[in-house]
Amino acid sequence: MKITSLDALQIFDSRGNPTVEVIATLEDGTTGHGLVPSGASTGHHEALELRDCDKSRFRGKSVFKAVSHVKGEIASTTLGRDVFDQAGLDAALIALDGTLGKSRLGANAILGTSMAVAQAAANAKRIPLFESLGAGQGTLLPLPEIQIFGGGKHAQGRIDIQDFMIMALTAQSYEETLEVTANVFHAAADVMRERGLLAGVADEGGYWPMFDRNEDVFDALMASIERAGYTPGHEVGISLDIAATDLFHDGYYTLGLEQRRFTTEQFAALMIEWVEKYPIVSIEDPMAEDDWAGWQIVREAIGQRCQLIGDDLFTTNLERIERGIAASAANAVLIKLNQIGTVTETIAAIHRTQAAGWLPVVSARSGETEDAFISHLAVATNAGQLKVGSFSRSERMAKWNEVLRIQRLLGSRARFIGAGIFASAGIQLP
């Protein structure tokens, strides 16, 4: 089945910022759409999100150049291609761009095309996207990692730590993880309201923090878990995204809320101390993206009892993942489509992570769309974990809800192992 048309337009993400949507049309009239997310806390090694930088339009954030690239060069390369040859298309787009970071045409233009073609292929085969992406092998429903309090760049730096999240450790089904999360999420609102700290939600739907110290959030989160009727560390574990790269400047880590400054060794010691003090089962980016020595310290100290996820460290880039595996720097990789820029490269990153005995965590971005592509990606690849944001805002709930629909489509083939995914990577939770 040939691709006969490729179009694009500027749409808007969950922060009201411009982003790209691509529409691929096939010779039988079948279409596929690719809606591209956008991050706020971005790693320096990510593929380039091309923006126009014209301050007179959308504060410089418009994406008209990326749209024009889709309609021009990218369309010329794409039209007439076999829609079922995803790898061939993505390789052609990478070659067309010709840069390491997809900076000429823009990773947003390339990814939108890649996603649109993947969706069109599934639609042409009259099968769900997860079946198409996974060649029918994807059956594992993911364990959600869901934000309760948002911080860092997602809350204008009100607290330094970017995400305080929970994971339902004893849940026996995907539905039960959502029930546990709903209970804790709404209990957190009660706790914050009673303390006079409730002030709306951050970019990913978690509560906007009103705390004087970063560790005060732990107290509120523990109280929320208990208010919901669960035991912290048993039924519900805490997951953090430190986003340490955003805290690292001139060789030091700084917690601005408390005006505290740390060397690599001191900050690593703080991360280790938190894991020993609180029921933390997963930490993302505990050290900065190029602080390999710091990652080694943390990995050696707590890597056997805590998931250590590299986001800025790896940026879904196969070369950086290979380096991390060789150095035993982490034990999990955050997977974001727009960090690398094509569907094929993203799936390759997931498969390499799994082959190393590590855990992939498929993730949304803070600037999201209503699209639920990543829900299908998580199931298609049997990734085992999905990180979308919180339990509010429709661009977040669309992803959680889509997994429920996928489960219905899978029927008796659907599998759920929940926190059992950690054991597969040799992580022994307390």
GROMACS .gro file of C-alpha atoms in nm, residues 318 321-322 324-326 331-333 335 346-361 381-383 421 424-425:
model
   32
  318LEU     CA    1   2.111   0.389   2.126
  321ILE     CA    2   2.228   0.349   2.608
  322GLU     CA    3   2.514   0.124   2.494
  324GLY     CA    4   2.539   0.317   2.998
  325ILE     CA    5   2.506  -0.059   2.972
  326ALA     CA    6   2.883  -0.099   2.938
  331ASN     CA    7   1.918  -0.032   3.535
  332ALA     CA    8   1.636   0.135   3.340
  333VAL     CA    9   1.589   0.371   3.046
  335ILE     CA   10   1.174   0.603   2.647
  346THR     CA   11   1.246   0.427   1.962
  347ILE     CA   12   1.155   0.060   1.934
  348ALA     CA   13   1.522  -0.029   1.882
  349ALA     CA   14   1.608   0.155   2.206
  350ILE     CA   15   1.341  -0.043   2.392
  351HIS     CA   16   1.462  -0.376   2.256
  352ARG     CA   17   1.827  -0.301   2.340
  353THR     CA   18   1.729  -0.203   2.693
  354GLN     CA   19   1.540  -0.527   2.737
  355ALA     CA   20   1.821  -0.735   2.587
  356ALA     CA   21   2.055  -0.595   2.851
  357GLY     CA   22   1.821  -0.709   3.128
  358TRP     CA   23   1.724  -0.348   3.200
  359LEU     CA   24   1.375  -0.198   3.218
  360PRO     CA   25   1.230   0.041   2.960
  361VAL     CA   26   0.981   0.299   3.089
  381THR     CA   27   0.688  -0.379   2.306
  382ASN     CA   28   0.594  -0.546   2.637
  383ALA     CA   29   0.779  -0.259   2.804
  421ILE     CA   30   0.863  -0.629   3.637
  424SER     CA   31   1.300  -0.937   3.594
  425ALA     CA   32   1.581  -0.681   3.615
   0.00000   0.00000   0.00000
